[in-house]
Amino acid sequence: VALHAGHGISVGNVDLSHSTRMTSGLLVLCLALAASPAAAVAPRHLQPKLSHENVEAMPMFTYKQDCTSKHRASLLAQQQAKGEIPGAGIDKFTPYASVYKDGFYQVECVKDLLLESGDKFGDGKYRYTLGDISNVSIVHYADTVPKEDQEPMSPEVCFKFCRTVPDMGYFGIHNGRDCYCTLYYKAMESDSTDCDAVCEGSPTQICGGKVKSSIFGMHECADTAETVSEAKSKLEGMKGSLHDVIASLNASSTDLQHTGEGIQGLAGQIFGDPWMANVMQGVKVYAGVLEHAAEDGVKAAMALNDAVAGLEQVKDDDFSSFDGVKAADDAVEVAEKTIAMVEEKTEELELLLGQANPTYGDEAEKAKEQYVPIMYFVDKALLNSVCTGDGKMIGNPYIVQNENGCAHHCNSKIHECVGYMMTPVAHMPDSKLCFLFEKFESVQTYSGCIGRDLTGGNFLQARAAKQDPEPIVITKVKFSKFDGATLKPDPSGKCDICLKKWTDRTQCPV
């Protein structure tokens, strides 16, 4: 056995690093070495010989999370390893009455002595030779389960039968359909053929070959109640994060929707700024994206609640019965899929929320000091004017706590962003809506509003400061990108960085 750093595992000369078996390769290997009775009966290297690269090989499959770590090392396990449980497969039992094993894993592709000479009651009873050796027998699915109840064969079908047969440690599938349970297996000398028969009940899986059997080990841990409890606790622990991100997305969506509606109406109808009105239409569309994302989160939360209810329903069942374990398995399977889905959905929603309403640390402090009003490079007399910008925007707007946050996000896109425009956010007086720009093409200023006390809810002015009130709609550029240049519109069209248009309102429309 070789472990290759960064590449995976090889067993003998078989490389598992690029196979679907690698999904649980290391765990399969550990289990096979630790629990395989065949290791005591006939020590040999594991050499999976599954052919057909387009057919799926069986990875480790368990019904319990991390159940293999609790594989019991008891007298029973030691006896199984030596084939020393007289009566295994011989004593009468009722299939599907009790469950003794919780999972399975693929071990080998071999010609099995137990299939050839270990059948005491079936078609191979005349070849049975184990009476004086171990007095055990294999148990055939086809000979035990009524024909009308039989299912098309697959590893899962065979396992669900064999795990209810007392004392069995392995199961094998031969020729695509013949399932048998066995205390142990023993590889015989054989030809070079592979396990290449497609399972009747699962065309993407291999179920032995004409000569050899696909051998699977089973393990027991009896932790059904614990697994149900752990799955339920995990789901309930995820509720808080999912609820928080849904609530935050809904709040951001509502604020953006109201902001878009309010500024769009003022800009289009009162201030004659159609481009600003169009920008706010985009804000409303973005609000819809956040709203729909929150709705998806609600659906995930409903699925989470359903999964919890399913676990609650089975938590007090009798897990020594087949029906009890089957119901628990089904509920846990739903829970595990739901956990994966909720984790993915929560991460997706948190990413979207982070894009709309990002957080930042000390690195944003004083970031705005690198920026000046765009009018600094057009007409310095209008530095304190309300100013809206038009041009090529970068992505969706951000909700930021202050101008430093907006400047910080522009700095993070150092090769794209040349400046930003900020507007107020409805219902969030301490936040701003930040638009990043790759290029500015036109601006509109309101020189008639400079110094005006515009309180009373108007979106253009932040507060009624007595001296030089700061306009709440501002457009700024990074000083270092335009130092020594002018952005004043150039009628000749020869200036690439210059604005194409600048409009000033000398009368304040309020």
PDB file of N, CA, C and O in Angstrom, residues 327-361:
ATOM      1  N   ALA A 327     -36.898   3.197   8.655  1.00  0.00           N
ATOM      2  CA  ALA A 327     -37.496   4.529   8.785  1.00  0.00           C
ATOM      3  C   ALA A 327     -36.461   5.560   9.223  1.00  0.00           C
ATOM      4  O   ALA A 327     -36.427   6.691   8.726  1.00  0.00           O
ATOM      5  N   ALA A 328     -35.589   5.160  10.158  1.00  0.00           N
ATOM      6  CA  ALA A 328     -34.542   6.075  10.616  1.00  0.00           C
ATOM      7  C   ALA A 328     -33.555   6.372   9.502  1.00  0.00           C
ATOM      8  O   ALA A 328     -33.126   7.519   9.319  1.00  0.00           O
ATOM      9  N   ASP A 329     -33.159   5.328   8.760  1.00  0.00           N
ATOM     10  CA  ASP A 329     -32.249   5.526   7.631  1.00  0.00           C
ATOM     11  C   ASP A 329     -32.816   6.526   6.637  1.00  0.00           C
ATOM     12  O   ASP A 329     -32.124   7.424   6.150  1.00  0.00           O
ATOM     13  N   ASP A 330     -34.097   6.360   6.319  1.00  0.00           N
ATOM     14  CA  ASP A 330     -34.737   7.258   5.357  1.00  0.00           C
ATOM     15  C   ASP A 330     -34.760   8.689   5.882  1.00  0.00           C
ATOM     16  O   ASP A 330     -34.483   9.638   5.138  1.00  0.00           O
ATOM     17  N   ALA A 331     -35.095   8.843   7.165  1.00  0.00           N
ATOM     18  CA  ALA A 331     -35.152  10.187   7.746  1.00  0.00           C
ATOM     19  C   ALA A 331     -33.772  10.828   7.803  1.00  0.00           C
ATOM     20  O   ALA A 331     -33.609  12.022   7.518  1.00  0.00           O
ATOM     21  N   VAL A 332     -32.750  10.024   8.149  1.00  0.00           N
ATOM     22  CA  VAL A 332     -31.383  10.553   8.212  1.00  0.00           C
ATOM     23  C   VAL A 332     -30.873  10.894   6.812  1.00  0.00           C
ATOM     24  O   VAL A 332     -30.177  11.895   6.619  1.00  0.00           O
ATOM     25  N   GLU A 333     -31.235  10.064   5.834  1.00  0.00           N
ATOM     26  CA  GLU A 333     -30.814  10.354   4.457  1.00  0.00           C
ATOM     27  C   GLU A 333     -31.388  11.679   3.987  1.00  0.00           C
ATOM     28  O   GLU A 333     -30.695  12.506   3.388  1.00  0.00           O
ATOM     29  N   VAL A 334     -32.683  11.907   4.280  1.00  0.00           N
ATOM     30  CA  VAL A 334     -33.299  13.192   3.949  1.00  0.00           C
ATOM     31  C   VAL A 334     -32.595  14.322   4.698  1.00  0.00           C
ATOM     32  O   VAL A 334     -32.310  15.388   4.129  1.00  0.00           O
ATOM     33  N   ALA A 335     -32.292  14.082   5.972  1.00  0.00           N
ATOM     34  CA  ALA A 335     -31.628  15.104   6.783  1.00  0.00           C
ATOM     35  C   ALA A 335     -30.259  15.455   6.228  1.00  0.00           C
ATOM     36  O   ALA A 335     -29.886  16.636   6.160  1.00  0.00           O
ATOM     37  N   GLU A 336     -29.481  14.432   5.837  1.00  0.00           N
ATOM     38  CA  GLU A 336     -28.131  14.682   5.326  1.00  0.00           C
ATOM     39  C   GLU A 336     -28.176  15.468   4.023  1.00  0.00           C
ATOM     40  O   GLU A 336     -27.369  16.376   3.800  1.00  0.00           O
ATOM     41  N   LYS A 337     -29.124  15.139   3.162  1.00  0.00           N
ATOM     42  CA  LYS A 337     -29.272  15.901   1.915  1.00  0.00           C
ATOM     43  C   LYS A 337     -29.709  17.334   2.216  1.00  0.00           C
ATOM     44  O   LYS A 337     -29.249  18.279   1.565  1.00  0.00           O
ATOM     45  N   THR A 338     -30.589  17.470   3.207  1.00  0.00           N
ATOM     46  CA  THR A 338     -31.065  18.804   3.576  1.00  0.00           C
ATOM     47  C   THR A 338     -29.938  19.628   4.196  1.00  0.00           C
ATOM     48  O   THR A 338     -29.804  20.822   3.912  1.00  0.00           O
ATOM     49  N   ILE A 339     -29.116  18.991   5.027  1.00  0.00           N
ATOM     50  CA  ILE A 339     -27.979  19.690   5.630  1.00  0.00           C
ATOM     51  C   ILE A 339     -27.052  20.228   4.542  1.00  0.00           C
ATOM     52  O   ILE A 339     -26.636  21.392   4.575  1.00  0.00           O
ATOM     53  N   ALA A 340     -26.736  19.375   3.567  1.00  0.00           N
ATOM     54  CA  ALA A 340     -25.862  19.810   2.470  1.00  0.00           C
ATOM     55  C   ALA A 340     -26.499  20.945   1.685  1.00  0.00           C
ATOM     56  O   ALA A 340     -25.831  21.924   1.318  1.00  0.00           O
ATOM     57  N   MET A 341     -27.807  20.834   1.422  1.00  0.00           N
ATOM     58  CA  MET A 341     -28.507  21.865   0.660  1.00  0.00           C
ATOM     59  C   MET A 341     -28.551  23.178   1.430  1.00  0.00           C
ATOM     60  O   MET A 341     -28.301  24.255   0.864  1.00  0.00           O
ATOM     61  N   VAL A 342     -28.861  23.107   2.736  1.00  0.00           N
ATOM     62  CA  VAL A 342     -28.964  24.333   3.548  1.00  0.00           C
ATOM     63  C   VAL A 342     -27.599  24.989   3.703  1.00  0.00           C
ATOM     64  O   VAL A 342     -27.481  26.216   3.651  1.00  0.00           O
ATOM     65  N   GLU A 343     -26.553  24.188   3.881  1.00  0.00           N
ATOM     66  CA  GLU A 343     -25.202  24.755   3.970  1.00  0.00           C
ATOM     67  C   GLU A 343     -24.859  25.507   2.689  1.00  0.00           C
ATOM     68  O   GLU A 343     -24.343  26.626   2.727  1.00  0.00           O
ATOM     69  N   GLU A 344     -25.153  24.875   1.555  1.00  0.00           N
ATOM     70  CA  GLU A 344     -24.853  25.512   0.261  1.00  0.00           C
ATOM     71  C   GLU A 344     -25.700  26.763   0.065  1.00  0.00           C
ATOM     72  O   GLU A 344     -25.195  27.803  -0.382  1.00  0.00           O
ATOM     73  N   LYS A 345     -26.982  26.677   0.400  1.00  0.00           N
ATOM     74  CA  LYS A 345     -27.867  27.827   0.206  1.00  0.00           C
ATOM     75  C   LYS A 345     -27.487  28.972   1.147  1.00  0.00           C
ATOM     76  O   LYS A 345     -27.469  30.140   0.735  1.00  0.00           O
ATOM     77  N   THR A 346     -27.174  28.654   2.403  1.00  0.00           N
ATOM     78  CA  THR A 346     -26.782  29.708   3.350  1.00  0.00           C
ATOM     79  C   THR A 346     -25.511  30.403   2.874  1.00  0.00           C
ATOM     80  O   THR A 346     -25.407  31.639   2.923  1.00  0.00           O
ATOM     81  N   GLU A 347     -24.544  29.609   2.413  1.00  0.00           N
ATOM     82  CA  GLU A 347     -23.302  30.201   1.907  1.00  0.00           C
ATOM     83  C   GLU A 347     -23.581  31.085   0.685  1.00  0.00           C
ATOM     84  O   GLU A 347     -23.019  32.181   0.554  1.00  0.00           O
ATOM     85  N   GLU A 348     -24.450  30.616  -0.179  1.00  0.00           N
ATOM     86  CA  GLU A 348     -24.809  31.389  -1.375  1.00  0.00           C
ATOM     87  C   GLU A 348     -25.475  32.704  -1.000  1.00  0.00           C
ATOM     88  O   GLU A 348     -25.149  33.769  -1.551  1.00  0.00           O
ATOM     89  N   LEU A 349     -26.403  32.663  -0.055  1.00  0.00           N
ATOM     90  CA  LEU A 349     -27.117  33.875   0.355  1.00  0.00           C
ATOM     91  C   LEU A 349     -26.208  34.834   1.112  1.00  0.00           C
ATOM     92  O   LEU A 349     -26.312  36.057   0.949  1.00  0.00           O
ATOM     93  N   GLU A 350     -25.312  34.294   1.930  1.00  0.00           N
ATOM     94  CA  GLU A 350     -24.374  35.156   2.649  1.00  0.00           C
ATOM     95  C   GLU A 350     -23.428  35.852   1.679  1.00  0.00           C
ATOM     96  O   GLU A 350     -23.065  37.017   1.893  1.00  0.00           O
ATOM     97  N   LEU A 351     -23.035  35.158   0.628  1.00  0.00           N
ATOM     98  CA  LEU A 351     -22.186  35.779  -0.392  1.00  0.00           C
ATOM     99  C   LEU A 351     -22.933  36.909  -1.082  1.00  0.00           C
ATOM    100  O   LEU A 351     -22.379  38.003  -1.290  1.00  0.00           O
ATOM    101  N   LEU A 352     -24.191  36.665  -1.439  1.00  0.00           N
ATOM    102  CA  LEU A 352     -24.989  37.698  -2.092  1.00  0.00           C
ATOM    103  C   LEU A 352     -25.211  38.883  -1.162  1.00  0.00           C
ATOM    104  O   LEU A 352     -25.107  40.045  -1.584  1.00  0.00           O
ATOM    105  N   LEU A 353     -25.484  38.605   0.100  1.00  0.00           N
ATOM    106  CA  LEU A 353     -25.659  39.687   1.067  1.00  0.00           C
ATOM    107  C   LEU A 353     -24.358  40.468   1.247  1.00  0.00           C
ATOM    108  O   LEU A 353     -24.370  41.697   1.345  1.00  0.00           O
ATOM    109  N   GLY A 354     -23.234  39.747   1.254  1.00  0.00           N
ATOM    110  CA  GLY A 354     -21.942  40.408   1.386  1.00  0.00           C
ATOM    111  C   GLY A 354     -21.632  41.314   0.210  1.00  0.00           C
ATOM    112  O   GLY A 354     -20.944  42.337   0.352  1.00  0.00           O
ATOM    113  N   GLN A 355     -22.136  40.955  -0.954  1.00  0.00           N
ATOM    114  CA  GLN A 355     -21.932  41.804  -2.122  1.00  0.00           C
ATOM    115  C   GLN A 355     -22.811  43.047  -2.062  1.00  0.00           C
ATOM    116  O   GLN A 355     -22.401  44.138  -2.482  1.00  0.00           O
ATOM    117  N   ALA A 356     -24.030  42.896  -1.543  1.00  0.00           N
ATOM    118  CA  ALA A 356     -24.943  44.032  -1.469  1.00  0.00           C
ATOM    119  C   ALA A 356     -24.674  44.914  -0.265  1.00  0.00           C
ATOM    120  O   ALA A 356     -24.807  46.142  -0.327  1.00  0.00           O
ATOM    121  N   ASN A 357     -24.298  44.287   0.843  1.00  0.00           N
ATOM    122  CA  ASN A 357     -24.120  45.022   2.097  1.00  0.00           C
ATOM    123  C   ASN A 357     -22.819  44.570   2.748  1.00  0.00           C
ATOM    124  O   ASN A 357     -22.835  43.919   3.793  1.00  0.00           O
ATOM    125  N   PRO A 358     -21.693  44.891   2.142  1.00  0.00           N
ATOM    126  CA  PRO A 358     -20.404  44.340   2.601  1.00  0.00           C
ATOM    127  C   PRO A 358     -19.934  44.961   3.907  1.00  0.00           C
ATOM    128  O   PRO A 358     -20.349  46.057   4.292  1.00  0.00           O
ATOM    129  N   THR A 359     -19.083  44.223   4.576  1.00  0.00           N
ATOM    130  CA  THR A 359     -18.432  44.735   5.776  1.00  0.00           C
ATOM    131  C   THR A 359     -16.959  44.974   5.471  1.00  0.00           C
ATOM    132  O   THR A 359     -16.406  44.399   4.536  1.00  0.00           O
ATOM    133  N   TYR A 360     -16.325  45.795   6.258  1.00  0.00           N
ATOM    134  CA  TYR A 360     -14.915  46.103   6.052  1.00  0.00           C
ATOM    135  C   TYR A 360     -14.333  46.529   7.387  1.00  0.00           C
ATOM    136  O   TYR A 360     -15.041  46.901   8.314  1.00  0.00           O
ATOM    137  N   GLY A 361     -13.031  46.420   7.489  1.00  0.00           N
ATOM    138  CA  GLY A 361     -12.362  46.700   8.750  1.00  0.00           C
ATOM    139  C   GLY A 361     -11.555  47.980   8.731  1.00  0.00           C
ATOM    140  O   GLY A 361     -11.874  48.944   8.019  1.00  0.00           O
TER     141      GLY A 361
END
